[in-house]
mmCIF file of C-alpha atoms in Angstrom:
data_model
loop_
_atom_site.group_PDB
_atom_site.id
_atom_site.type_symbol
_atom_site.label_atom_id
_atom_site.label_comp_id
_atom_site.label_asym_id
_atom_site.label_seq_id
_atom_site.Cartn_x
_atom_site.Cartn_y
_atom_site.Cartn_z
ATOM 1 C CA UNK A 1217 87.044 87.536 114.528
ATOM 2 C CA UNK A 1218 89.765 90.388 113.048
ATOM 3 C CA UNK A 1219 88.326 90.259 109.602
ATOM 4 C CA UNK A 1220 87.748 93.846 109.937
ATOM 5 C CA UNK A 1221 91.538 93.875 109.072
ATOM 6 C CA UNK A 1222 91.286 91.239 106.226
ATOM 7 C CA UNK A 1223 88.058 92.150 105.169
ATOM 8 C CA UNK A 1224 87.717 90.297 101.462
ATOM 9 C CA UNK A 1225 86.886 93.124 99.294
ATOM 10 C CA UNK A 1226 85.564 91.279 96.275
ATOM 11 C CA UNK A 1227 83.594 88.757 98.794
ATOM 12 C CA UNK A 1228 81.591 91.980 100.405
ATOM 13 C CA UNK A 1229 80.987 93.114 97.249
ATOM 14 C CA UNK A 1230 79.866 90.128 95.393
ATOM 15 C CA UNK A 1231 77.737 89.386 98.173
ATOM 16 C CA UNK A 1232 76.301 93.082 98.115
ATOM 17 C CA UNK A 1233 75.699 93.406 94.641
ATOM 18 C CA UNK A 1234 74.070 89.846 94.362
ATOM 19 C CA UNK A 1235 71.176 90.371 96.996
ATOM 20 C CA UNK A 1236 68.486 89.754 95.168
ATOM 21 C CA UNK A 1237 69.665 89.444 91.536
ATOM 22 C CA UNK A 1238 68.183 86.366 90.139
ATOM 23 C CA UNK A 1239 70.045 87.422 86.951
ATOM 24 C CA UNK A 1240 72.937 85.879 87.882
ATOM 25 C CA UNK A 1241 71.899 82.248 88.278
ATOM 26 C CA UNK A 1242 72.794 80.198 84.930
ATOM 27 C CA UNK A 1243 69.937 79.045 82.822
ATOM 28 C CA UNK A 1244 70.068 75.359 84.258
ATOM 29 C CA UNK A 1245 69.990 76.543 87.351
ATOM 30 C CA UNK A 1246 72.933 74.570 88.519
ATOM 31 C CA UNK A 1247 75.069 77.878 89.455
ATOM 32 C CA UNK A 1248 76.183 81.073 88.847
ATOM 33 C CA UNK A 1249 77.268 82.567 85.752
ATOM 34 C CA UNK A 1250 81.361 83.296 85.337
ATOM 35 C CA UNK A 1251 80.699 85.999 82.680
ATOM 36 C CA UNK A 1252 78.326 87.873 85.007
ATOM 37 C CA UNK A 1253 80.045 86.987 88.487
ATOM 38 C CA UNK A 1254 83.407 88.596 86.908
ATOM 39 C CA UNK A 1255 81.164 91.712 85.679
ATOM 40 C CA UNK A 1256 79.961 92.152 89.119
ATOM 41 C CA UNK A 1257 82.977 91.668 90.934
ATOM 42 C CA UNK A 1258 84.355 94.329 88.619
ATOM 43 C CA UNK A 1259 81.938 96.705 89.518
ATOM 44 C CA UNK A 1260 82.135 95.737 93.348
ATOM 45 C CA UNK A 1261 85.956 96.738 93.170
ATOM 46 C CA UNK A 1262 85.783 99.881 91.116
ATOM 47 C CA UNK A 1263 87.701 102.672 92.780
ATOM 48 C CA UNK A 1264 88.209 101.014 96.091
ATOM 49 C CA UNK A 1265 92.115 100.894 95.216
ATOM 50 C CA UNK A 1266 93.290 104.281 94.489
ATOM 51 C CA UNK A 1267 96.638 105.502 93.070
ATOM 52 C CA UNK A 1268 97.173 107.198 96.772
ATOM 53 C CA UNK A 1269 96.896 103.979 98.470
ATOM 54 C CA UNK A 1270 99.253 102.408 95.468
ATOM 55 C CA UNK A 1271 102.053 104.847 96.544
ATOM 56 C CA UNK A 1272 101.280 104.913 100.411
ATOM 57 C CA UNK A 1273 101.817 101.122 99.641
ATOM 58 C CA UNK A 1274 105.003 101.678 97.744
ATOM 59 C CA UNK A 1275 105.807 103.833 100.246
ATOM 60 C CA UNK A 1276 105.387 101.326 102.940
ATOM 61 C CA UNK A 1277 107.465 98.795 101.384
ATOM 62 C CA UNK A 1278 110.221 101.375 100.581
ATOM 63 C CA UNK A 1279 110.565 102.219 104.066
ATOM 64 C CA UNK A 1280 110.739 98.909 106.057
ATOM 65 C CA UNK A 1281 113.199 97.751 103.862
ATOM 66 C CA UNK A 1282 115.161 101.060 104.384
ATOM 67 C CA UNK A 1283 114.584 100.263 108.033
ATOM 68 C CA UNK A 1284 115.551 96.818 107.868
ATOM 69 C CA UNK A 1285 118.602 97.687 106.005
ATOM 70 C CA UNK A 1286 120.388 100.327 107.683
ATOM 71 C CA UNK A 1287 119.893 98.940 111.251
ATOM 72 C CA UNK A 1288 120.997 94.899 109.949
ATOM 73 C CA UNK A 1289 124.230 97.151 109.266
ATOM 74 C CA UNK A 1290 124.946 97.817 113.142
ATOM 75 C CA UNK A 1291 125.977 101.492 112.891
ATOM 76 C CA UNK A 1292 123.281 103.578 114.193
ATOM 77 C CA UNK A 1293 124.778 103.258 117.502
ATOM 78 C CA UNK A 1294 122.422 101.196 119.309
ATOM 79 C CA UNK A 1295 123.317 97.926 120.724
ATOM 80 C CA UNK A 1296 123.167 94.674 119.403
ATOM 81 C CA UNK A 1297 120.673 93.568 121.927
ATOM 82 C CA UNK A 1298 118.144 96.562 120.771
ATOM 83 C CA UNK A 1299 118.921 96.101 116.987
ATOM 84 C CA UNK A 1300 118.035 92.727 116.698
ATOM 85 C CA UNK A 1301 114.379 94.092 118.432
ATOM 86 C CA UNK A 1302 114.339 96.633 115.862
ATOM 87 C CA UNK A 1303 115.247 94.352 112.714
ATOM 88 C CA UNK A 1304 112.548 92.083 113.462
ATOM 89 C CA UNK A 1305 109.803 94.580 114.028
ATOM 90 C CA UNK A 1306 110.619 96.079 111.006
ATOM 91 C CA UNK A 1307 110.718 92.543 109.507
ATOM 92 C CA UNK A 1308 107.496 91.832 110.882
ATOM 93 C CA UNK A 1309 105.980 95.327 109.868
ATOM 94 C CA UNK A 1310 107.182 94.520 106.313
ATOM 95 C CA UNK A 1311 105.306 90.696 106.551
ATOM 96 C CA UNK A 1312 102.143 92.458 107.351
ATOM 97 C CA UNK A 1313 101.898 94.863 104.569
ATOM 98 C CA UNK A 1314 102.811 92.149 101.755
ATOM 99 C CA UNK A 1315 100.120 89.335 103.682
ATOM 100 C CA UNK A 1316 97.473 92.409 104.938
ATOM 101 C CA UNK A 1317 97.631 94.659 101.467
ATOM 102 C CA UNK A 1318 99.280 93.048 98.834
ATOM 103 C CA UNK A 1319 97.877 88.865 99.347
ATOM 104 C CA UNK A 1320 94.741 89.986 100.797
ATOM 105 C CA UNK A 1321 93.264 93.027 99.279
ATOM 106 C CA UNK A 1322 95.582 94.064 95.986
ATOM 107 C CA UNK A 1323 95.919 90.386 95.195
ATOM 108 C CA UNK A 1324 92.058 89.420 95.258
ATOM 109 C CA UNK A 1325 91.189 93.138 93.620
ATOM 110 C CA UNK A 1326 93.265 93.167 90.663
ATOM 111 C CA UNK A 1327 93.523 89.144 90.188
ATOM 112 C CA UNK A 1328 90.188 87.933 90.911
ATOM 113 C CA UNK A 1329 89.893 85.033 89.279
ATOM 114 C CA UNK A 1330 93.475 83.900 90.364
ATOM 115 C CA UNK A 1331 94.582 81.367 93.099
ATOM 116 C CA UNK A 1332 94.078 83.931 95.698
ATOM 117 C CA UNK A 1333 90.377 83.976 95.796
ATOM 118 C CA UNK A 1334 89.789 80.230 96.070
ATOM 119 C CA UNK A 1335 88.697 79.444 100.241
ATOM 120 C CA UNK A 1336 91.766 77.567 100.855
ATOM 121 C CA UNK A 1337 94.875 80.117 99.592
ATOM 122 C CA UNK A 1338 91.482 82.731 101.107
ATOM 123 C CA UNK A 1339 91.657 81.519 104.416
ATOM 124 C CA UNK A 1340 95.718 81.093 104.514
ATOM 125 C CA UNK A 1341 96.022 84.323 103.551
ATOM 126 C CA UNK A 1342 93.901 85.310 106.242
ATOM 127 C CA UNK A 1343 95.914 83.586 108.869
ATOM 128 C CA UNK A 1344 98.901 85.171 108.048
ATOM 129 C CA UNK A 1345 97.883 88.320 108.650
ATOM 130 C CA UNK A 1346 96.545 87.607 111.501
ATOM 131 C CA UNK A 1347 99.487 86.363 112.872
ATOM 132 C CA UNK A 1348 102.489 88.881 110.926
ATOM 133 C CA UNK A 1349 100.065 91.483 112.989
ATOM 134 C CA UNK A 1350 99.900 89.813 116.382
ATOM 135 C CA UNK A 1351 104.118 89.474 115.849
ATOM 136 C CA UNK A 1352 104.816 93.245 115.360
ATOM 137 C CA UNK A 1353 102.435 94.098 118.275
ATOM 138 C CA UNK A 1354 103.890 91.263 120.741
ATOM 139 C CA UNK A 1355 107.302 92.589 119.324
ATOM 140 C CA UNK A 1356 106.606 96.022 119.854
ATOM 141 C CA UNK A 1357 105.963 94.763 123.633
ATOM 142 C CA UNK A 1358 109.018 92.914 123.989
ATOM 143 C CA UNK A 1359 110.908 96.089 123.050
ATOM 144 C CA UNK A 1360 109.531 97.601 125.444
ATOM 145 C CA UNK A 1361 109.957 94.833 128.773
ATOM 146 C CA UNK A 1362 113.452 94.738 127.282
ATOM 147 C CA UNK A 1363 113.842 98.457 127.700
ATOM 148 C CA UNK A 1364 111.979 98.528 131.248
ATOM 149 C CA UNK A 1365 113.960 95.771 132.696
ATOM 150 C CA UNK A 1366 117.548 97.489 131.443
ATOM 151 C CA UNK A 1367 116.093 100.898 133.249
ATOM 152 C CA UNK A 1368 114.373 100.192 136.043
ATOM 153 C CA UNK A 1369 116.030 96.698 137.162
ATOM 154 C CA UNK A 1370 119.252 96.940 137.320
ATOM 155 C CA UNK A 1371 119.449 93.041 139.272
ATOM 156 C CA UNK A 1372 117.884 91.511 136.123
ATOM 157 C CA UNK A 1373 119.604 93.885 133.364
ATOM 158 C CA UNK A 1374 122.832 91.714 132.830
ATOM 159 C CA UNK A 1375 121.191 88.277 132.717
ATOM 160 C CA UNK A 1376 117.955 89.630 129.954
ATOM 161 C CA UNK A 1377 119.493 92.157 128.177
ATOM 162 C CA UNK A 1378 121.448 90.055 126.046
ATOM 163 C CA UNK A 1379 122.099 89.089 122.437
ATOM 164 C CA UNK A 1380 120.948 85.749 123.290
ATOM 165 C CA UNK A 1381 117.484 86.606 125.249
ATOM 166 C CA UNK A 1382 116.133 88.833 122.283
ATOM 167 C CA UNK A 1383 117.171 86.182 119.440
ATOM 168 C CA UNK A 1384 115.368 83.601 121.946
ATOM 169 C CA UNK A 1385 112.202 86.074 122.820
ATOM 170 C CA UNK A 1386 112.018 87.160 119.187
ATOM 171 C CA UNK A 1387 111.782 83.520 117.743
ATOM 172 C CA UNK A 1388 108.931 82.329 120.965
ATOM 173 C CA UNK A 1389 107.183 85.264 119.862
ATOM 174 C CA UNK A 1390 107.059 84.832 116.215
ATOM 175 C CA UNK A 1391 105.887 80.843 116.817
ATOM 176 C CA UNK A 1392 103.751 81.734 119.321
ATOM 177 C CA UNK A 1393 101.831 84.228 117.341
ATOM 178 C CA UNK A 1394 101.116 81.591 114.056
ATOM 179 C CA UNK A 1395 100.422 78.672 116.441
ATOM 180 C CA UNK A 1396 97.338 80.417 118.322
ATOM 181 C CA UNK A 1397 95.905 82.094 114.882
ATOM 182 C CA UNK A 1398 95.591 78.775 113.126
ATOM 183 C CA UNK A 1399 92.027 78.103 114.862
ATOM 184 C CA UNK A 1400 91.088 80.785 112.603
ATOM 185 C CA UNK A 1401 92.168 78.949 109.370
ATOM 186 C CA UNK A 1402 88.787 76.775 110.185
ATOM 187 C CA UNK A 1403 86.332 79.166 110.788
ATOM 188 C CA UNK A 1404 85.712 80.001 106.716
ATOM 189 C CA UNK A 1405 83.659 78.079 104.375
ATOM 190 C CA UNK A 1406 83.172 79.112 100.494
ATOM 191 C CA UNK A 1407 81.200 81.593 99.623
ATOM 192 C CA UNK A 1408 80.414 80.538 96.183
ATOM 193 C CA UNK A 1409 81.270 77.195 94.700
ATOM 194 C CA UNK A 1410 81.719 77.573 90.868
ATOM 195 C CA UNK A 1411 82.508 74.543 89.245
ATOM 196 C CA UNK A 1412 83.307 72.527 91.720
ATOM 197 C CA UNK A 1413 86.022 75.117 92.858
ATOM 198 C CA UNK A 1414 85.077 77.271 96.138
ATOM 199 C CA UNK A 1415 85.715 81.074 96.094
ATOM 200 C CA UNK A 1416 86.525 83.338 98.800
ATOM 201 C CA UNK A 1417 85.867 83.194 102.808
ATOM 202 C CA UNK A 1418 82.502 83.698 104.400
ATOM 203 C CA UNK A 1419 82.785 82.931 108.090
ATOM 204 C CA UNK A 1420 81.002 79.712 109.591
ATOM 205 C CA UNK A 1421 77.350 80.546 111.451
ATOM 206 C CA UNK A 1422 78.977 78.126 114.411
ATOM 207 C CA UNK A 1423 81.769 81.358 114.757
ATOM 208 C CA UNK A 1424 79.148 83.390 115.880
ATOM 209 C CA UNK A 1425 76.774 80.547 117.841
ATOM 210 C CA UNK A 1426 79.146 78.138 119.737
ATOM 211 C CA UNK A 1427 80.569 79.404 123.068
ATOM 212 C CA UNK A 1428 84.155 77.907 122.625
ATOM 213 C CA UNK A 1429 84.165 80.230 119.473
ATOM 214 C CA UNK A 1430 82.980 83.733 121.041
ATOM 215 C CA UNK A 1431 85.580 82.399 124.081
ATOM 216 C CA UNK A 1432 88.384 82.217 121.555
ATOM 217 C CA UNK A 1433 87.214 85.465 119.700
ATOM 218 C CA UNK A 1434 87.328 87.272 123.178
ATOM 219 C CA UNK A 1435 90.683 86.097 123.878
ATOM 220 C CA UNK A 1436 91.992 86.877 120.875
ATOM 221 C CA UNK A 1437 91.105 90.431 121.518
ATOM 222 C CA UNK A 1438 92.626 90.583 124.911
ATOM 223 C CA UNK A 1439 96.140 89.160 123.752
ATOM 224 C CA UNK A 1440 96.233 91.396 120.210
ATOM 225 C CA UNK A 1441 95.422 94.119 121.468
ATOM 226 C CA UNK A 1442 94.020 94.787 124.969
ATOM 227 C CA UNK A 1443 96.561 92.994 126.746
ATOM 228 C CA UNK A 1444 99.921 94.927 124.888
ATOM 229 C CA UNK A 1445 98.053 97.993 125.166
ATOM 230 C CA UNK A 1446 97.771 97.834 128.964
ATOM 231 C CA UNK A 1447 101.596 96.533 129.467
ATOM 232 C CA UNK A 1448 102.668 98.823 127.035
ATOM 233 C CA UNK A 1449 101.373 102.122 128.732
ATOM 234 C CA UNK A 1450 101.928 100.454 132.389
ATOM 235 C CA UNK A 1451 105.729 99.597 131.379
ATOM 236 C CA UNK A 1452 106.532 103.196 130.047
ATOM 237 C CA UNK A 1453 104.507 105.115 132.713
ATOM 238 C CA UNK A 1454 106.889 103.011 135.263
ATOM 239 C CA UNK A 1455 110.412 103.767 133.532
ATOM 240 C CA UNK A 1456 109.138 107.704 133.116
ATOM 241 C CA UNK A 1457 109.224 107.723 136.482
ATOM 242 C CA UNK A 1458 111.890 105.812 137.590
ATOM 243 C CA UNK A 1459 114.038 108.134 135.502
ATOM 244 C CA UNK A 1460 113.042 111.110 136.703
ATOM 245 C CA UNK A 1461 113.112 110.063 140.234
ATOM 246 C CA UNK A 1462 117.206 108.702 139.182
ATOM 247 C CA UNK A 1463 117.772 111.997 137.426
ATOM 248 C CA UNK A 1464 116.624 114.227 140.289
ATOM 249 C CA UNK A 1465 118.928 112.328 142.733
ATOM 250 C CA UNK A 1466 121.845 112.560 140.363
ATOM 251 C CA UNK A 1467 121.276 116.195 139.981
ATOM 252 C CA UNK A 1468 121.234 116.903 143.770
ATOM 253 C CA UNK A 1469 124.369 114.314 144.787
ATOM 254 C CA UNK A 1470 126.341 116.889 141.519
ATOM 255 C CA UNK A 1471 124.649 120.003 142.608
ATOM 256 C CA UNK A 1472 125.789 122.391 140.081
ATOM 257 C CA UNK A 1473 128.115 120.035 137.917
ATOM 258 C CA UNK A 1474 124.815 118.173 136.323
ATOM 259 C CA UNK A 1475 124.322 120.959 133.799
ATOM 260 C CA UNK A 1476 125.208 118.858 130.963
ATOM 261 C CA UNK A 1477 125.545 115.591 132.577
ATOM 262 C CA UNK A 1478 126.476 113.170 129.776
ATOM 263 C CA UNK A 1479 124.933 110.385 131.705
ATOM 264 C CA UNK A 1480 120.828 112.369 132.267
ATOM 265 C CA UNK A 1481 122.008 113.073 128.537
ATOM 266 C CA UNK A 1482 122.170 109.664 127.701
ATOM 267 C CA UNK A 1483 119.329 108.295 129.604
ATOM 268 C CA UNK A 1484 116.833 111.106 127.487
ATOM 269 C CA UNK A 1485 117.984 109.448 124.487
ATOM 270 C CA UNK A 1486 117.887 105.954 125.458
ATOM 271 C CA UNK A 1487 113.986 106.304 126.247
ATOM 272 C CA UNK A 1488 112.962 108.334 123.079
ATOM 273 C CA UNK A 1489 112.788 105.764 120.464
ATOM 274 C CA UNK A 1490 111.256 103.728 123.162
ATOM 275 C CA UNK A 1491 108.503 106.042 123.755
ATOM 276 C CA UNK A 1492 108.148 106.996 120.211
ATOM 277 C CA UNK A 1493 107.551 103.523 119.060
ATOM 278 C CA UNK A 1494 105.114 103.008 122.101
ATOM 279 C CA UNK A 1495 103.160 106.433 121.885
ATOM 280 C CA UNK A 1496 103.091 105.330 118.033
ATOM 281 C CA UNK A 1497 101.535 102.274 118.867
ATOM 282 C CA UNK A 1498 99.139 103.836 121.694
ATOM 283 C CA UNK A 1499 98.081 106.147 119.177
ATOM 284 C CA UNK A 1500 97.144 104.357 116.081
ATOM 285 C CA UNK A 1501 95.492 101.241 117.822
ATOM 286 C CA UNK A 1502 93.349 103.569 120.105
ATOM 287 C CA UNK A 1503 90.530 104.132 117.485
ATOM 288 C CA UNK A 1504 90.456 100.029 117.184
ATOM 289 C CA UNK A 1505 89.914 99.690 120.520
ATOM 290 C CA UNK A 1506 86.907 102.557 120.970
ATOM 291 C CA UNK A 1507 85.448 100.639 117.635
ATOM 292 C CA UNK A 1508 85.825 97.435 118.941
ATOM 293 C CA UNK A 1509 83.776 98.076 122.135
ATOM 294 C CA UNK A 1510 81.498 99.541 120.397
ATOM 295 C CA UNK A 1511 80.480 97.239 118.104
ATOM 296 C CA UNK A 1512 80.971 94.433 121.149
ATOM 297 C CA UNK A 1513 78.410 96.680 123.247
ATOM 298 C CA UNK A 1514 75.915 97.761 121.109
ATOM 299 C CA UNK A 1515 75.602 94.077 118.556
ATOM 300 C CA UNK A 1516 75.744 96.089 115.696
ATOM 301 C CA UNK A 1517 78.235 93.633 114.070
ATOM 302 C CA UNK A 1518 80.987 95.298 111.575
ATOM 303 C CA UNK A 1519 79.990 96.284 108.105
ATOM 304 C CA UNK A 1520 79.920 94.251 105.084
ATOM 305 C CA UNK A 1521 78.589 96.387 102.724
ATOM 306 C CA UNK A 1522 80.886 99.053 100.464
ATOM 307 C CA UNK A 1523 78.423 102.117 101.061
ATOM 308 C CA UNK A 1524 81.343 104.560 100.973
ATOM 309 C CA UNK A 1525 78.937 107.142 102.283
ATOM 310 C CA UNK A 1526 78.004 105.258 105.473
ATOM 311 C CA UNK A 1527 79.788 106.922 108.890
ATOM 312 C CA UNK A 1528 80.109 103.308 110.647
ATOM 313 C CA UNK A 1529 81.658 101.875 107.233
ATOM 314 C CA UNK A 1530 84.367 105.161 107.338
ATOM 315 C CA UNK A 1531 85.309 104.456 110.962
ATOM 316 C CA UNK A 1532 86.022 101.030 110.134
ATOM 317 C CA UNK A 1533 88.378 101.503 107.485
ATOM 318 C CA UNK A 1534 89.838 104.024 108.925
ATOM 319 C CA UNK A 1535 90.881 101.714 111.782
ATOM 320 C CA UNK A 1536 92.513 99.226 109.393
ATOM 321 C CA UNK A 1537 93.793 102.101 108.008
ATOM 322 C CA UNK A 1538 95.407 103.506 110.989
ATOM 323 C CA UNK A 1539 96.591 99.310 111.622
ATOM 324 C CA UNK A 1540 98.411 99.437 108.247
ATOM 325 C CA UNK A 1541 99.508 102.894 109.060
ATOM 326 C CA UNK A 1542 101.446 101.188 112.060
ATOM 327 C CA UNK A 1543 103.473 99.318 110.088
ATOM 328 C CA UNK A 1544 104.761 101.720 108.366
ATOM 329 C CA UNK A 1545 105.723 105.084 110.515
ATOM 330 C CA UNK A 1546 108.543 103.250 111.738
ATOM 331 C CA UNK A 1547 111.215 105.140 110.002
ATOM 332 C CA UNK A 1548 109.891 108.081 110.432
ATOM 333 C CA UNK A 1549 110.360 107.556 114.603
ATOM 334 C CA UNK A 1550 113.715 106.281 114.189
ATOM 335 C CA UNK A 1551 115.099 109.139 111.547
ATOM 336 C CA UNK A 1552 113.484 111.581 114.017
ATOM 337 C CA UNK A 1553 114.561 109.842 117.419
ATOM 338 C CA UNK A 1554 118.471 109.272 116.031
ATOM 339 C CA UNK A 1555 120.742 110.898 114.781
ATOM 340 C CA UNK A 1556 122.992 108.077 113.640
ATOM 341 C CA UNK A 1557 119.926 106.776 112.045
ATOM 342 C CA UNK A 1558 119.628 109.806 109.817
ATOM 343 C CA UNK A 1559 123.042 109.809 109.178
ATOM 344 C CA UNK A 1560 123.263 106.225 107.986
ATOM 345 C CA UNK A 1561 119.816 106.811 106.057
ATOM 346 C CA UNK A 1562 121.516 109.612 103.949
ATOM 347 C CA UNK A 1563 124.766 107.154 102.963
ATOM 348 C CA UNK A 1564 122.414 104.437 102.011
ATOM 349 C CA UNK A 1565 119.649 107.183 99.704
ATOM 350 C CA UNK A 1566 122.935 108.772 98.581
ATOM 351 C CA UNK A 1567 124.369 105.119 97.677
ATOM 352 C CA UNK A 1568 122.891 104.631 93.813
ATOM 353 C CA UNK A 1569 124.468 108.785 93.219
ATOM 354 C CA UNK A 1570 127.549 108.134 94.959
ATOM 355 C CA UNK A 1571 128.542 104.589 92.879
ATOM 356 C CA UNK A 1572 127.486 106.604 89.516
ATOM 357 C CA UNK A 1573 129.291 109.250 90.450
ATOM 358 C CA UNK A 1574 132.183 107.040 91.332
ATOM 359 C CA UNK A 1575 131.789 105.133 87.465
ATOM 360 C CA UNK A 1576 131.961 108.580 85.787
ATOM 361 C CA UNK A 1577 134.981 109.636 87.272
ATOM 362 C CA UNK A 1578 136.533 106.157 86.249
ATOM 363 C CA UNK A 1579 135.372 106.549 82.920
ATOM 364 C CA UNK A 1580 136.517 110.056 82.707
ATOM 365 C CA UNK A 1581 139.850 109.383 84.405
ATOM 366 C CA UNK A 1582 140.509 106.528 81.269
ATOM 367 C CA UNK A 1583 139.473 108.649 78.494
ATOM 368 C CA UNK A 1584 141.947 111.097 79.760
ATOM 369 C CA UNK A 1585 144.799 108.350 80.060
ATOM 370 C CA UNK A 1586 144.178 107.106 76.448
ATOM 371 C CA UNK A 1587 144.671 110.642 75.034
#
């Protein structure tokens, strides 16, 4: 199961800090105490949330709208077939930081005792990031077959490359990715019932015991993120060297006229923001893979304590980390792989001085009429 990416912060803790703390159980014995499960899950969330991750989060959400904003406007100089790719990975990165940070963790930190932390709205919450993740990887991947088949297959370029194929792949992909995460919506059960109302998501001992389950755990691994790793690196290794097999025939058919070729030119900036986005992708998912197999290998099982000083518990957040962190380092690729990009990121930050500016003048320009 991926809950190491929606891991229920005020669940682990509770669960931590109750081991053994008798305490807690009300007089009658009939349940646990409200006053003293809110104290503990207090305690449980102290200083997990810092201010940095508040403005990395702010930060996050600036930037995919920025993203989503200046390349819905069409002038970056890309086509319309590659834009809409673009639109809806940022629209899918943006999905994932408001169900992965802001439903799942801020949401059941700083409002525990609010709709979020009841099983159900738990294990919804869940699901969606689960699948607003497995969208911006399977888009990512669709960026890049879309990309491979305009380079390197010229035959198939003018039937796939179209407005109309990415609208269509965009939309299968999107479905496809909440349809096969809904299994997961049934493998939670309360963790406390307090009552008569159940509270957060502790995952079913039949997860872990039936076959069919470890089967669909498995393949949920190889599809998100196995499988779009491998394509991803095979795809771009392929169109690297397609192109520079096509650019060292071009060079020798123009001899000395291909320095400066406008056409090799073009080519080297058609492929960067593909690579960039890919290498970005390689990059930040490579730490979940290694941790992955290596909790798959050895049985160790991922951690569900908040021991801030354990080594395994560090590599694990760092790897939802570096997730998160792929969600939102898409502006930065696009402001360094185009120039149009920048340019149209300027007008829009300049946009809020430039209409003041604009209202001054007015008001100026009237007070000067009057007299």
């Amino acid at each position: 199961m991926p809950s190491e990416l929606t891991s229920d912060w005020c669940s682990i803790g509770y669960r931590t800090l109750t081991k053994g703390l008798g305490q807690l159980e009300s007089e009658d014995g009939r349940g646990t105490d409200q006053g003293a499960f809110s104290n503990c899950l207090d305690e449980a969330v102290a200083g997990v949330w810092s201010p940095l991750s508040n403005i990395s989060l702010s930060w996050s959400l600036t930037a995919n709208l920025l993203g989503i904003v200046i390349l819905s406007r069409g002038r970056c100089g890309l086509s319309r077939c590659i834009s809409y790719y673009l639109v809806a990975i940022a629209v899918s990165d943006f999905l994932v930081i408001i169900t992965a940070v802001i439903l799942n963790r801020i949401g059941r930190i700083y409002f525990q005792g609010s709709v979020l932390s009841t099983t159900p709205a738990c294990a919804l919450s869940n699901l969606l990031v689960f699948a607003t993740r497995d969208g911006s990887v399977w888009l990512t991947v669709a960026f890049t077959i879309d990309r491979f088949v305009a380079i390197c297959c010229q035959s198939l370029k003018a039937r796939y490359c179209t407005e109309k194929t990415a609208l269509l792949v965009i939309g299968l992909v999107s479905a496809l990715s909440c349809v096969r995460n809904i299994p997961y919506y049934f493998t939670y059960q309360p963790l406390y019932i307090l009552g008569g109302v159940p509270w957060f998501c502790d995952p079913k001992s039949t997860f872990y015991t039936l076959p069919i389950w470890q089967a669909y755990d498995w393949l949920d691994h190889i599809l998100t993120p196995f499988l779009p790793f491998l394509l991803i690196l095979l795809l771009n290794a392929l169109t690297v060297r397609h192109i520079l097999l096509a650019s060292r025939a071009r060079r020798r058919l123009r001899g000395a006229e291909s320095h400066g070729d406008a056409e090799i030119a073009n080519r080297k900036r058609s492929i960067v923001l593909l690579f960039a986005i890919s290498l970005s992708f390689l990059l930040l998912w490579a730490i979940y893979l290694g941790h992955f197999l290596y909790v798959r290998i050895t049985g160790e099982g991922y951690i569900t304590s908040l021991d801030f000083n354990d080594p395994q518990y560090i590599l694990q957040e760092t790897t939802n980390m570096l997730q998160l962190v792929s969600s939102s380092n898409n502006i930065f690729i696009y402001a360094v792989a185009q120039s149009k990009f920048r340019e149209e990121l300027k007008k829009v930050l300049m946009c809020p001085f430039t209409v003041a500016t604009g209202c001054f003048k007015q008001l100026k320009h009237r007070k000067t009429s009057s007299h």
